[in-house]
mmCIF file of C-alpha atoms and ligand atoms in Angstrom:
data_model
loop_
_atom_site.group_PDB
_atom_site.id
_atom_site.type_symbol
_atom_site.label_atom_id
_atom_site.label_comp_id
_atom_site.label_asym_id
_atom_site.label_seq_id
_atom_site.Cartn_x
_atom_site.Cartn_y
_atom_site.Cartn_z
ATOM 1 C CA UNK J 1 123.318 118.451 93.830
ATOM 2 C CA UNK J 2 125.429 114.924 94.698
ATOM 3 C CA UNK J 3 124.626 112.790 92.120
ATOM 4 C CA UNK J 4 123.976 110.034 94.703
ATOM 5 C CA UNK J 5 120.459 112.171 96.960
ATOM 6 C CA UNK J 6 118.022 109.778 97.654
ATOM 7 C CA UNK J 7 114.432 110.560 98.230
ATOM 8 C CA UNK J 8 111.210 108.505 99.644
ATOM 9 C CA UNK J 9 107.795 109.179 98.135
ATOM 10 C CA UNK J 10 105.534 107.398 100.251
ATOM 11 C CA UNK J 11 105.319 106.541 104.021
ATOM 12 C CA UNK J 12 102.117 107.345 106.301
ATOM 13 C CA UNK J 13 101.756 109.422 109.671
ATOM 14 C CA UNK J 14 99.446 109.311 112.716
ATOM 15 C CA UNK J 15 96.868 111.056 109.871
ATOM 16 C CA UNK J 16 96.173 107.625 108.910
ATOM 17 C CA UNK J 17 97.480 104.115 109.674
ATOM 18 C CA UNK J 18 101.285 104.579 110.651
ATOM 19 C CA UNK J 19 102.207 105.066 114.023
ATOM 20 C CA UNK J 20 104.927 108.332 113.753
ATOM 21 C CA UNK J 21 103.997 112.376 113.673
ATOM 22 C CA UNK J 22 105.205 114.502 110.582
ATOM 23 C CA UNK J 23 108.047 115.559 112.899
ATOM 24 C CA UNK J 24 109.451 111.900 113.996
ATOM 25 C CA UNK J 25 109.272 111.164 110.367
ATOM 26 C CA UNK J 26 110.583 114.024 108.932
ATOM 27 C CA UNK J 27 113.802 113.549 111.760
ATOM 28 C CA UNK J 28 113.741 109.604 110.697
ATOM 29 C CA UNK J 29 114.205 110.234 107.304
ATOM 30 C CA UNK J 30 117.228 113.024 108.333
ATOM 31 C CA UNK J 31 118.972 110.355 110.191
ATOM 32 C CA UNK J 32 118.341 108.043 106.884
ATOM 33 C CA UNK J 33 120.005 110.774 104.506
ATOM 34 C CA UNK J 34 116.697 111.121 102.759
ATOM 35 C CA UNK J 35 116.566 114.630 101.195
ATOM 36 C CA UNK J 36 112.650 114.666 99.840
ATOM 37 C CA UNK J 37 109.798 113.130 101.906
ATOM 38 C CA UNK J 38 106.179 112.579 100.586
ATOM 39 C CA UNK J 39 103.784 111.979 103.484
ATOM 40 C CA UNK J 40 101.101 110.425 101.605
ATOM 41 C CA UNK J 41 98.577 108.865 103.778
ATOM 42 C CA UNK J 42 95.531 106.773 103.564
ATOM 43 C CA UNK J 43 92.748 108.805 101.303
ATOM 44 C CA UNK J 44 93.328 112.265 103.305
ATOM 45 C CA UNK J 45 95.364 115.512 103.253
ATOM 46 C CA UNK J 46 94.955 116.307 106.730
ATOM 47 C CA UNK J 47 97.606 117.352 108.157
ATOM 48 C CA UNK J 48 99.208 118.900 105.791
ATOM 49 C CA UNK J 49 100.618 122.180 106.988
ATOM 50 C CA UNK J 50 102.025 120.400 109.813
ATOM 51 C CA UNK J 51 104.219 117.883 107.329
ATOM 52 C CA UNK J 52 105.242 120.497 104.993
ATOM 53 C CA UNK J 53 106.188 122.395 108.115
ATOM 54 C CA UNK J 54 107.851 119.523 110.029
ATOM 55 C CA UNK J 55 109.885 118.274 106.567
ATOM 56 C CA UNK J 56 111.265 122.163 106.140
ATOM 57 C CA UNK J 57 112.588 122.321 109.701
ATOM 58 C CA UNK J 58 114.159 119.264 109.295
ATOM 59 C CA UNK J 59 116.036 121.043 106.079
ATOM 60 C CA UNK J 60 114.721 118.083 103.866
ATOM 61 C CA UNK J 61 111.796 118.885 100.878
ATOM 62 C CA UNK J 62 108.426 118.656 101.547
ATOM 63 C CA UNK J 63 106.431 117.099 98.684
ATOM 64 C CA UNK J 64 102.562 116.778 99.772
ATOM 65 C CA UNK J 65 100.652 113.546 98.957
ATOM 66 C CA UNK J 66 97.661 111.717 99.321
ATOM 67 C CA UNK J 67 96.793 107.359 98.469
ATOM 68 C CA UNK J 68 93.527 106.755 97.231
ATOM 69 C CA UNK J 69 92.121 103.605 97.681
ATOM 70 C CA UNK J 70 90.696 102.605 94.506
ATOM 71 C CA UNK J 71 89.414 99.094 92.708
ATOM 72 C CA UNK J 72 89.665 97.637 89.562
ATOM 73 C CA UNK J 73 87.551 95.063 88.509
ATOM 74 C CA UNK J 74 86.983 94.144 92.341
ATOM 75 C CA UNK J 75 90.928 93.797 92.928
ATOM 76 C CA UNK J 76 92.237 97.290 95.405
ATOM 77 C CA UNK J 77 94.333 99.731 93.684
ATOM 78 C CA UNK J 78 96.249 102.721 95.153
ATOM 79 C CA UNK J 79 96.506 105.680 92.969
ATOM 80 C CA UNK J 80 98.850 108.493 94.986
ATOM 81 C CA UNK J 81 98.560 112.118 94.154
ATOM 82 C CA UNK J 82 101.983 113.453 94.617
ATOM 83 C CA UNK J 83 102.015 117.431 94.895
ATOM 84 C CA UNK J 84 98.395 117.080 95.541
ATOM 85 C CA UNK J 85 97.242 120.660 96.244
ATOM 86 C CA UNK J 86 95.765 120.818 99.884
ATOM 87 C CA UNK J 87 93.891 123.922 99.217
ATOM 88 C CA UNK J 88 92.257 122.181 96.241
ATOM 89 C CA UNK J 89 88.899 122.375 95.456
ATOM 90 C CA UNK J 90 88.701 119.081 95.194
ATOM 91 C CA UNK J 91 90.180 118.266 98.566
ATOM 92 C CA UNK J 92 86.363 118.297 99.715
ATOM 93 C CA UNK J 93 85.791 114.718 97.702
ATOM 94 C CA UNK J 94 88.379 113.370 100.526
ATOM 95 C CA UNK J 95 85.670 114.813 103.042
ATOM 96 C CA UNK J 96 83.308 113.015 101.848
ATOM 97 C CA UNK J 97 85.254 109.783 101.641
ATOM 98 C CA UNK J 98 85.765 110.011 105.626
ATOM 99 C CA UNK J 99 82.746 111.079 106.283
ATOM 100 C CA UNK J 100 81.607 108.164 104.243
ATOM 101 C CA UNK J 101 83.965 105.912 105.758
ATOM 102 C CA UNK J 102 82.434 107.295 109.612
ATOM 103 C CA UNK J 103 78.941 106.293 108.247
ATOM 104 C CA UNK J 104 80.266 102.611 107.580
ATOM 105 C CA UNK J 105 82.317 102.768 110.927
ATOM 106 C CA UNK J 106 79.256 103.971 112.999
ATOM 107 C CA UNK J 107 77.252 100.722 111.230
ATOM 108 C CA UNK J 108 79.594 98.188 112.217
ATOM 109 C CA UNK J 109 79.446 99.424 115.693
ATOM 110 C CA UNK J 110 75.726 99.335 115.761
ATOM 111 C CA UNK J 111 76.194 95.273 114.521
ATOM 112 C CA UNK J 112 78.774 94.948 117.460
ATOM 113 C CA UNK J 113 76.460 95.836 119.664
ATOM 114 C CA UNK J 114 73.649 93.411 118.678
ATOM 115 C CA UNK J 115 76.328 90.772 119.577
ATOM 116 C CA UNK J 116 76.532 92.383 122.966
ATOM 117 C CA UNK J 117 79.590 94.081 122.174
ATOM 118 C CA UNK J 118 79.443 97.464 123.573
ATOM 119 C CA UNK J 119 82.083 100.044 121.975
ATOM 120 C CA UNK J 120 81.359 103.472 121.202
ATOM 121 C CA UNK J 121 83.156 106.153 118.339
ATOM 122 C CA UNK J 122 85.189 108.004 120.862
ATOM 123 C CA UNK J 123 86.817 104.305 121.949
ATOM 124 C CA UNK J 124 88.507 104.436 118.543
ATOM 125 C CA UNK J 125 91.500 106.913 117.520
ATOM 126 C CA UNK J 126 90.144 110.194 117.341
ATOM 127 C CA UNK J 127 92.944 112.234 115.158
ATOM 128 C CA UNK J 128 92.771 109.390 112.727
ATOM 129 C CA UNK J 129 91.554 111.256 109.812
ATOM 130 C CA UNK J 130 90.580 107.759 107.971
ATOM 131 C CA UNK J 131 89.571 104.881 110.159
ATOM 132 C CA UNK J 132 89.060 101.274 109.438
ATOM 133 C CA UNK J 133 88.782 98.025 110.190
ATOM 134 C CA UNK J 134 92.460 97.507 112.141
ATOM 135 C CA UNK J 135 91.529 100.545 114.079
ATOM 136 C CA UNK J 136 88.013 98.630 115.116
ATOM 137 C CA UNK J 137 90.450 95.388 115.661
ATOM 138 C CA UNK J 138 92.626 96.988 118.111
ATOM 139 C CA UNK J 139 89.843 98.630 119.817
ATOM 140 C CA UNK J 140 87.948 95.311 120.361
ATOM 141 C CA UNK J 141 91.457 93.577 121.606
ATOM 142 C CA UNK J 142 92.166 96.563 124.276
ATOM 143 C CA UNK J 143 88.549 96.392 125.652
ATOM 144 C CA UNK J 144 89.187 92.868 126.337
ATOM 145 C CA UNK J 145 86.846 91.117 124.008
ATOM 146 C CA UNK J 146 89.405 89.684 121.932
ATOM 147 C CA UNK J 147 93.141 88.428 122.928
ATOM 148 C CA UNK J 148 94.492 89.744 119.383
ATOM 149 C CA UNK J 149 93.894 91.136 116.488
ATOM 150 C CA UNK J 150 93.698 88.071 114.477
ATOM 151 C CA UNK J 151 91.037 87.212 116.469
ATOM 152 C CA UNK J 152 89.139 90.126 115.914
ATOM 153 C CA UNK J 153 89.469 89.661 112.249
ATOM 154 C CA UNK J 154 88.514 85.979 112.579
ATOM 155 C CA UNK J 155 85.497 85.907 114.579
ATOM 156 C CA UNK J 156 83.862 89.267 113.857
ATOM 157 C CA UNK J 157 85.379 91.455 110.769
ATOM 158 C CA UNK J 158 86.330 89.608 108.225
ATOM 159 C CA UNK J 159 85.121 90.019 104.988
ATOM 160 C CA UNK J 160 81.423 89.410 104.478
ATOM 161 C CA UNK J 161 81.677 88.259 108.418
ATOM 162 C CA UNK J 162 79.231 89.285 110.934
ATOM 163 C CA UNK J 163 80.622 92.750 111.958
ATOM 164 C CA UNK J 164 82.021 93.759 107.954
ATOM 165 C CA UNK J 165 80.109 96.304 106.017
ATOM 166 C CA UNK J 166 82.143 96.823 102.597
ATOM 167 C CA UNK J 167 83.393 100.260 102.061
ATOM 168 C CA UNK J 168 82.566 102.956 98.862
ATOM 169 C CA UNK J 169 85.896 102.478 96.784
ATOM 170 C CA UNK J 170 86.421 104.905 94.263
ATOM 171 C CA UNK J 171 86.968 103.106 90.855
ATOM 172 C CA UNK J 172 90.818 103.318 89.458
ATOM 173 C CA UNK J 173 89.529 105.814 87.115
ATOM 174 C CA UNK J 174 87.916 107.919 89.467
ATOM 175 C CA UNK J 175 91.509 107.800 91.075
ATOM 176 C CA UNK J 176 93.378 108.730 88.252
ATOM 177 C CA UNK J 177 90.865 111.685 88.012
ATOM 178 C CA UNK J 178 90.894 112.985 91.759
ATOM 179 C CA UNK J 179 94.811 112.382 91.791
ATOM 180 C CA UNK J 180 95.162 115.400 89.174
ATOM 181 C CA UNK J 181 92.531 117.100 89.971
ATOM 182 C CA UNK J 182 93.922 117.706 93.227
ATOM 183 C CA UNK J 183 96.638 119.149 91.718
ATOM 184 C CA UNK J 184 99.127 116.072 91.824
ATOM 185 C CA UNK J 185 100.756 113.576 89.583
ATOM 186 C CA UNK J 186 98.735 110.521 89.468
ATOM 187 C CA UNK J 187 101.292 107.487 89.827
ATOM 188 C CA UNK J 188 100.339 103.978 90.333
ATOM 189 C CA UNK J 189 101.390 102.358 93.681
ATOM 190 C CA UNK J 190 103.246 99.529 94.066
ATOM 191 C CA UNK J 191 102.033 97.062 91.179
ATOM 192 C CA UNK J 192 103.623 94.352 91.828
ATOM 193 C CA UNK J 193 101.983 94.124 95.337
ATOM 194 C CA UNK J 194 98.506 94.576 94.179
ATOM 195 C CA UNK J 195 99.573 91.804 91.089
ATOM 196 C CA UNK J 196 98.509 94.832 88.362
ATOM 197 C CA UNK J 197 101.294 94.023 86.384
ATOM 198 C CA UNK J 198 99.114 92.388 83.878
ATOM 199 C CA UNK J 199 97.045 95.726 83.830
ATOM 200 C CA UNK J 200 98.908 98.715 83.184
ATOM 201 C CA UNK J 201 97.991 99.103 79.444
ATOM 202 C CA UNK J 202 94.693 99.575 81.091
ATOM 203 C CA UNK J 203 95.615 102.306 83.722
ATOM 204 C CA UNK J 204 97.351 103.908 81.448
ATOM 205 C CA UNK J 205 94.793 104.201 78.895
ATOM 206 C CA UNK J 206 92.969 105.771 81.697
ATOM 207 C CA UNK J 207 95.736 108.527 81.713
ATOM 208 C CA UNK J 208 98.315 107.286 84.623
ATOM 209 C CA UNK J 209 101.098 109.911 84.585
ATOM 210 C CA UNK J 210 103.537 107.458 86.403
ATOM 211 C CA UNK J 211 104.344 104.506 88.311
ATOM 212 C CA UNK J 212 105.855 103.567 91.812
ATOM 213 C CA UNK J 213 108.530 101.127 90.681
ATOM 214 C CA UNK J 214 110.580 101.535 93.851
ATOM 215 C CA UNK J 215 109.225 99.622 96.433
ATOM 216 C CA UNK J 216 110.216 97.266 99.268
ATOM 217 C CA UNK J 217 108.177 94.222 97.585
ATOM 218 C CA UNK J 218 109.355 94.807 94.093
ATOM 219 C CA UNK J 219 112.001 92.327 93.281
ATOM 220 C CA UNK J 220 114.840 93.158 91.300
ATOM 221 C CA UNK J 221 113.080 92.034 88.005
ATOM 222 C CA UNK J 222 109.926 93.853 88.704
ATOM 223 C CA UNK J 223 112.079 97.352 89.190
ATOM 224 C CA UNK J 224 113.662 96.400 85.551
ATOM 225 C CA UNK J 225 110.495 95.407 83.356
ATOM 226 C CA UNK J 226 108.576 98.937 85.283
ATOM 227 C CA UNK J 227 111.587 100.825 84.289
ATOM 228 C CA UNK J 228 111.356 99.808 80.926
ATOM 229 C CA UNK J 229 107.782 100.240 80.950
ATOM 230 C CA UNK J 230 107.848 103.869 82.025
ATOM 231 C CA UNK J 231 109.953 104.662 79.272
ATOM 232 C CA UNK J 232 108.769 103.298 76.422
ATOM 233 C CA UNK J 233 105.526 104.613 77.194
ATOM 234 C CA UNK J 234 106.425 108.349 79.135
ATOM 235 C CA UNK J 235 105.575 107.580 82.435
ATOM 236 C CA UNK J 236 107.227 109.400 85.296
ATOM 237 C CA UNK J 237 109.093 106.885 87.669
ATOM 238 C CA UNK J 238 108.760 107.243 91.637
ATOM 239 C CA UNK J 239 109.422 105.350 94.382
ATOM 240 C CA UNK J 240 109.230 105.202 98.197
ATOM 241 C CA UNK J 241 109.004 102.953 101.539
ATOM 242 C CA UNK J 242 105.934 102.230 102.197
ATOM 243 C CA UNK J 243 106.658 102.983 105.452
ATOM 244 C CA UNK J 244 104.373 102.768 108.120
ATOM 245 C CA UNK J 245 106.089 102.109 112.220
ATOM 246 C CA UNK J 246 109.403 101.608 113.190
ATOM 247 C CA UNK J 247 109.970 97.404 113.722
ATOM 248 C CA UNK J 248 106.527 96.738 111.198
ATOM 249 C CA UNK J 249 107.901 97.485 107.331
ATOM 250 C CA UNK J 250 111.490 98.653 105.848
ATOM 251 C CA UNK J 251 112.491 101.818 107.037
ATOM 252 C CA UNK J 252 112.697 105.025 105.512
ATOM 253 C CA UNK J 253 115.216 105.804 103.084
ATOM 254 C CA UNK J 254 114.855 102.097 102.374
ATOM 255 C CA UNK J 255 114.724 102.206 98.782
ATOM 256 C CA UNK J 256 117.265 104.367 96.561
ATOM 257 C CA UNK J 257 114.943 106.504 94.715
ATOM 258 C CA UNK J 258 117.408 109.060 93.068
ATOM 259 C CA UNK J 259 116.546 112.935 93.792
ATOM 260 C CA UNK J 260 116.587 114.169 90.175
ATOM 261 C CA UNK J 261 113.367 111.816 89.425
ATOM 262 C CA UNK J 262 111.676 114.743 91.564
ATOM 263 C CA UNK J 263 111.904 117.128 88.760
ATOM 264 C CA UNK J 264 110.034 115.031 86.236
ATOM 265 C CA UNK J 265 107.167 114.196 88.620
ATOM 266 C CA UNK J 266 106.237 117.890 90.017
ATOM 267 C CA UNK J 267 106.766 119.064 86.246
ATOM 268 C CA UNK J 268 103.852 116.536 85.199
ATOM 269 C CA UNK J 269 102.135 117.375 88.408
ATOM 270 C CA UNK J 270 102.176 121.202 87.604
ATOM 271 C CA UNK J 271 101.432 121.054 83.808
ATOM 272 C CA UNK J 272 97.963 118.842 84.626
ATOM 273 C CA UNK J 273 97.204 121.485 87.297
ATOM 274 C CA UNK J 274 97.273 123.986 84.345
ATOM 275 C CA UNK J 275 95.063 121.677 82.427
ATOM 276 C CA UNK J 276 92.531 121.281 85.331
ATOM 277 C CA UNK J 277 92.363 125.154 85.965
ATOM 278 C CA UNK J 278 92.074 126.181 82.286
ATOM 279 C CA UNK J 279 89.096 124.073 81.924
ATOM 280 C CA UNK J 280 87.889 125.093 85.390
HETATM 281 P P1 AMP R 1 89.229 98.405 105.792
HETATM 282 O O1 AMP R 1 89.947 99.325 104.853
HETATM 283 O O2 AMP R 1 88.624 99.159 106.927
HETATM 284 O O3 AMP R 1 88.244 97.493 105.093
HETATM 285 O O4 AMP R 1 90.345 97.458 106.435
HETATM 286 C C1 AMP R 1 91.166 96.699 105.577
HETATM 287 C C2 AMP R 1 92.472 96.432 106.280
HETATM 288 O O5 AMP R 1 92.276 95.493 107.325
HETATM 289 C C3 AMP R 1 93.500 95.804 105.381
HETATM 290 O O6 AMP R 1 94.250 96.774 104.687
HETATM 291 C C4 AMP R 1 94.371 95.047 106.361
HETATM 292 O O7 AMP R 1 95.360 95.903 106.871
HETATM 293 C C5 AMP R 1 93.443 94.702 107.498
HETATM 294 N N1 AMP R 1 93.053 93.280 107.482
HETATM 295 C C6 AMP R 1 92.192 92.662 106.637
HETATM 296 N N2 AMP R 1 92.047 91.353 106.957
HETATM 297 C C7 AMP R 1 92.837 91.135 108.044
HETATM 298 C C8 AMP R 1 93.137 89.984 108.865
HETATM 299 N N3 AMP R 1 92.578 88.792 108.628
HETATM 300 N N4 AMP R 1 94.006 90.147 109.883
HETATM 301 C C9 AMP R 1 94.575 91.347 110.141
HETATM 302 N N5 AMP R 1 94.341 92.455 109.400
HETATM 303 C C10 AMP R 1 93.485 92.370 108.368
HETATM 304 FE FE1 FE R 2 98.633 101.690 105.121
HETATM 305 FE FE1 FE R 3 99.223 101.093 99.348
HETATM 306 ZN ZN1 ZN R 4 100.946 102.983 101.455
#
């Protein structure tokens, strides 16, 4: 293997809030010599036949994925679950999460419409496996009641505005947990966007296998002080993208996220789904 194979461990599909199909970005990430290609999107594993299948007839390797939206102490936290087994038991908890998230989307239609504003389920994306708030933004904007989605967000949905109902968040332990219960490696995602780096003792001690220190918004220090993190305290180190549409966030293949680093992460991915099933 060239010394020199880079991979990308995180960029999102149609499945949930990026714009490209498993094929586009399995040929994007071709054209970008990326040789291993996690599709992890937004709290679901839809979809994920089709990526495995669209990544192998590209001739690149398919690792699956899933990002869990989590909280600590009230601040958002992503946890991904990389070699996440689809066929999981587990995978059902996702269900639940959309369905959950369905429940909250029907309710902030049914507060749209007491302020006359008449949009209906099947006016938002409908093979968005995980819908939100932006999807409800740029629904409002193409019916005409808003010119953009600023505005949407301004007058109607932000937070604790008129239209915003707050959505279940999984705590970052409860992450940690569903990430290897689902089969995967449970790595932390980009820390130094969500300003955690104050609180990875804490993650860790809540049994973290790894952290995302390749990422678009880490600066060079970041990458240096998470290296050094990881090994003084035997975390796996990944890295990806972030990627979401073509024009909106660096590209794939962005970040140089060497191949070998693969081996590490789907060893501690397969040893905790020994642990899970022996205690199953
Ligand atoms: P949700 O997960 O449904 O609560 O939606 C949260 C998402 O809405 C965030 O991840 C942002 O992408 C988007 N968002 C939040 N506030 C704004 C805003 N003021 N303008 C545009 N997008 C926003
Ligand atoms: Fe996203
Ligand atoms: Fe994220
Ligand atoms: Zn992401």
């Amino acid at each position: 293997m060239p010394a020199n194979q880079s991979m990308d461990l995180h960029v999102h599909s149609c499945y949930s809030d990026g714009r490209l199909s498993p094929a586009e970005l399995a040929a994007r990430a071709v054209h970008n010599n990326v040789v291993a290609l996690a599709i992890c999107d937004h709290d679901t594993l839809e979809g994920a036949a089709e990526k495995e299948g669209a990544c192998r007839a590209a001739g690149i390797v398919p690792v699956s994925g899933v990002e869990l939206s989590c909280q600590l102490d009230g601040s958002e936290v992503h946890i991904l679950s990389l070699f996440a087994d689809p066929d999981s038991a587990c995978a059902a908890m996702l269900d639940e999460l959309r369905d959950a998230r369905e429940r909250r989307m029907s309710a902030m239609l049914e507060k749209l419409s007491r302020l006359g504003i008449r949009l209906e389920l099947s006016d938002l994306p409908s093979e968005v496996g995980v819908l939100g708030r932006p999807h409800l933004a740029r629904a409002l904007m193409e019916k005409g009641y808003v010119k953009s989605i600023s505005e949407a967000f301004g007058r109607y949905l932000y937070d604790e505005g008129p239209v915003h109902i707050s959505k279940r968040r999984l705590t970052a332990a409860e992450g940690i947990d569903l990430a290897q219960r689902l089969g995967g490696a449970a790595i932390l995602a980009h820390p130094g966007v969500s300003r955690l780096l104050g609180n990875l003792d804490e993650l860790r001690a809540l049994g973290l296998d790894g952290i995302e220190v390749h990422h678009p918004r880490h600066g060079g220090t970041a990458v240096a002080s998470l290296l050094r993190y990881c090994r003084d305290h035997n975390l796996v180190v990944s890295g990806g993208s972030d990627f979401h549409a073509p024009g909106e966030s660096p590209d794939i293949g962005s970040q140089r996220v060497p191949r070998d680093l693969l081996d590490d992460i789907r060893e501690v991915a397969y040893s905790r789904r020994q642990t899970f099933c022996d205690r199953a």
